[in-house]
PDB file of C-alpha atoms in Angstrom:
ATOM      1  CA  MET D   1     204.572 103.228 103.636  1.00  0.00           C
ATOM      2  CA  GLY D   2     205.431 106.337 105.617  1.00  0.00           C
ATOM      3  CA  VAL D   3     205.538 109.967 104.534  1.00  0.00           C
ATOM      4  CA  ALA D   4     209.328 109.687 104.131  1.00  0.00           C
ATOM      5  CA  ASP D   5     208.827 107.035 101.441  1.00  0.00           C
ATOM      6  CA  GLU D   6     206.803 109.332  99.166  1.00  0.00           C
ATOM      7  CA  LEU D   7     208.894 110.244  96.112  1.00  0.00           C
ATOM      8  CA  ILE D   8     208.662 112.639  93.163  1.00  0.00           C
ATOM      9  CA  LEU D   9     209.795 111.901  89.612  1.00  0.00           C
ATOM     10  CA  SER D  10     211.501 114.902  88.016  1.00  0.00           C
ATOM     11  CA  ILE D  11     212.030 115.067  84.236  1.00  0.00           C
ATOM     12  CA  ASP D  12     214.074 117.829  82.589  1.00  0.00           C
ATOM     13  CA  VAL D  13     214.169 117.871  78.785  1.00  0.00           C
ATOM     14  CA  GLY D  14     216.641 120.420  77.502  1.00  0.00           C
ATOM     15  CA  THR D  15     217.929 121.268  74.064  1.00  0.00           C
ATOM     16  CA  THR D  16     221.065 119.121  74.263  1.00  0.00           C
ATOM     17  CA  ASN D  17     220.320 116.673  77.095  1.00  0.00           C
ATOM     18  CA  CYS D  18     217.639 115.018  79.202  1.00  0.00           C
ATOM     19  CA  ARG D  19     217.764 114.223  82.874  1.00  0.00           C
ATOM     20  CA  ALA D  20     215.422 112.356  85.188  1.00  0.00           C
ATOM     21  CA  ALA D  21     215.578 112.015  88.946  1.00  0.00           C
ATOM     22  CA  VAL D  22     213.671 110.499  91.820  1.00  0.00           C
ATOM     23  CA  ILE D  23     213.585 112.976  94.690  1.00  0.00           C
ATOM     24  CA  SER D  24     212.334 112.654  98.255  1.00  0.00           C
ATOM     25  CA  LYS D  25     209.824 115.079  99.760  1.00  0.00           C
ATOM     26  CA  THR D  26     212.722 116.635 101.664  1.00  0.00           C
ATOM     27  CA  GLY D  27     214.658 117.305  98.439  1.00  0.00           C
ATOM     28  CA  VAL D  28     217.171 114.466  98.634  1.00  0.00           C
ATOM     29  CA  ILE D  29     218.082 113.034  95.221  1.00  0.00           C
ATOM     30  CA  VAL D  30     217.466 109.299  95.528  1.00  0.00           C
ATOM     31  CA  LYS D  31     218.480 108.399  91.963  1.00  0.00           C
ATOM     32  CA  ILE D  32     219.423 110.430  88.867  1.00  0.00           C
ATOM     33  CA  ALA D  33     220.229 109.662  85.228  1.00  0.00           C
ATOM     34  CA  TYR D  34     221.317 111.776  82.259  1.00  0.00           C
ATOM     35  CA  ARG D  35     221.418 111.261  78.481  1.00  0.00           C
ATOM     36  CA  PRO D  36     222.694 113.590  75.754  1.00  0.00           C
ATOM     37  CA  ILE D  37     220.446 114.459  72.811  1.00  0.00           C
ATOM     38  CA  GLU D  38     221.929 114.373  69.330  1.00  0.00           C
ATOM     39  CA  LEU D  39     220.911 117.504  67.448  1.00  0.00           C
ATOM     40  CA  LEU D  40     220.615 117.286  63.694  1.00  0.00           C
ATOM     41  CA  SER D  41     221.764 120.303  61.701  1.00  0.00           C
ATOM     42  CA  PRO D  42     220.769 119.924  58.043  1.00  0.00           C
ATOM     43  CA  ILE D  43     221.305 123.647  57.447  1.00  0.00           C
ATOM     44  CA  GLN D  44     223.717 125.949  59.296  1.00  0.00           C
ATOM     45  CA  GLY D  45     221.848 127.576  62.191  1.00  0.00           C
ATOM     46  CA  TRP D  46     218.953 125.101  61.907  1.00  0.00           C
ATOM     47  CA  PHE D  47     218.556 122.403  64.567  1.00  0.00           C
ATOM     48  CA  GLU D  48     216.263 119.410  64.706  1.00  0.00           C
ATOM     49  CA  ILE D  49     215.598 116.425  66.955  1.00  0.00           C
ATOM     50  CA  CYS D  50     213.961 113.174  65.868  1.00  0.00           C
ATOM     51  CA  PRO D  51     210.801 112.980  68.046  1.00  0.00           C
ATOM     52  CA  LYS D  52     210.938 109.174  68.268  1.00  0.00           C
ATOM     53  CA  VAL D  53     214.552 109.262  69.461  1.00  0.00           C
ATOM     54  CA  LEU D  54     213.726 111.980  72.002  1.00  0.00           C
ATOM     55  CA  TRP D  55     210.721 110.006  73.322  1.00  0.00           C
ATOM     56  CA  GLY D  56     212.887 106.882  73.564  1.00  0.00           C
ATOM     57  CA  ILE D  57     215.485 108.768  75.618  1.00  0.00           C
ATOM     58  CA  ILE D  58     212.814 110.097  77.980  1.00  0.00           C
ATOM     59  CA  LEU D  59     211.229 106.652  78.466  1.00  0.00           C
ATOM     60  CA  ASP D  60     214.644 105.068  79.066  1.00  0.00           C
ATOM     61  CA  LEU D  61     215.475 107.669  81.718  1.00  0.00           C
ATOM     62  CA  ILE D  62     212.123 107.179  83.455  1.00  0.00           C
ATOM     63  CA  LYS D  63     212.604 103.401  83.551  1.00  0.00           C
ATOM     64  CA  THR D  64     216.182 103.797  84.790  1.00  0.00           C
ATOM     65  CA  VAL D  65     215.437 106.088  87.731  1.00  0.00           C
ATOM     66  CA  THR D  66     212.099 104.618  88.802  1.00  0.00           C
ATOM     67  CA  ALA D  67     213.217 100.965  88.885  1.00  0.00           C
ATOM     68  CA  GLY D  68     212.500  99.735  92.402  1.00  0.00           C
ATOM     69  CA  TYR D  69     210.653 102.918  93.426  1.00  0.00           C
ATOM     70  CA  GLU D  70     207.441 102.532  91.393  1.00  0.00           C
ATOM     71  CA  SER D  71     205.147 102.055  94.399  1.00  0.00           C
ATOM     72  CA  SER D  72     206.587 105.097  96.206  1.00  0.00           C
ATOM     73  CA  LEU D  73     206.106 107.663  93.407  1.00  0.00           C
ATOM     74  CA  ARG D  74     203.433 110.243  94.217  1.00  0.00           C
ATOM     75  CA  ALA D  75     203.999 113.026  91.669  1.00  0.00           C
ATOM     76  CA  CYS D  76     205.872 113.973  88.511  1.00  0.00           C
ATOM     77  CA  GLY D  77     207.330 117.343  87.580  1.00  0.00           C
ATOM     78  CA  ILE D  78     208.344 118.076  83.989  1.00  0.00           C
ATOM     79  CA  SER D  79     210.513 120.897  82.674  1.00  0.00           C
ATOM     80  CA  VAL D  80     210.978 121.206  78.902  1.00  0.00           C
ATOM     81  CA  GLN D  81     212.818 123.373  76.433  1.00  0.00           C
ATOM     82  CA  ARG D  82     210.931 126.229  74.870  1.00  0.00           C
ATOM     83  CA  ASN D  83     210.100 126.854  71.205  1.00  0.00           C
ATOM     84  CA  THR D  84     210.349 123.309  69.849  1.00  0.00           C
ATOM     85  CA  PHE D  85     207.838 122.455  67.145  1.00  0.00           C
ATOM     86  CA  ILE D  86     206.663 119.010  66.050  1.00  0.00           C
ATOM     87  CA  THR D  87     204.235 118.730  63.156  1.00  0.00           C
ATOM     88  CA  TRP D  88     201.654 115.978  63.457  1.00  0.00           C
ATOM     89  CA  LYS D  89     199.596 113.939  60.977  1.00  0.00           C
ATOM     90  CA  LYS D  90     196.132 114.052  62.481  1.00  0.00           C
ATOM     91  CA  GLU D  91     194.791 111.193  60.377  1.00  0.00           C
ATOM     92  CA  LYS D  92     197.577 108.784  61.358  1.00  0.00           C
ATOM     93  CA  SER D  93     198.460 110.133  64.822  1.00  0.00           C
ATOM     94  CA  THR D  94     202.150 110.231  63.912  1.00  0.00           C
ATOM     95  CA  ASP D  95     204.769 112.919  63.688  1.00  0.00           C
ATOM     96  CA  CYS D  96     205.590 114.264  60.215  1.00  0.00           C
ATOM     97  CA  ASP D  97     209.297 114.801  60.625  1.00  0.00           C
ATOM     98  CA  SER D  98     211.951 116.056  62.998  1.00  0.00           C
ATOM     99  CA  ALA D  99     211.181 118.488  65.797  1.00  0.00           C
ATOM    100  CA  LEU D 100     212.389 121.978  64.861  1.00  0.00           C
ATOM    101  CA  ILE D 101     214.342 123.981  67.437  1.00  0.00           C
ATOM    102  CA  PRO D 102     214.638 127.692  66.658  1.00  0.00           C
ATOM    103  CA  LEU D 103     217.623 129.039  68.603  1.00  0.00           C
ATOM    104  CA  LEU D 104     217.377 132.760  69.169  1.00  0.00           C
TER     105      LEU D 104
END
């Protein structure tokens, strides 16, 4: 494999969507995929995301864009939304409920 075959996986997790891409060292987008995120709003002005659904979306995007390029991936860059909180049950290693997203 030559230097030109070395690829980077890019993951961007926003408030309303997720995107993943495989990018060459020269910045060429080799493959890209996008999925919307369904926000839950149990109270006006209050937004939540189910952590298991969000993780499933991220894994699906990674599988989609990396298929056929697994041996060429050399790095991964991740960009995520700010201020999202997930409570965790330490004893069971599971999330307690939805991820809370305070929008300022």
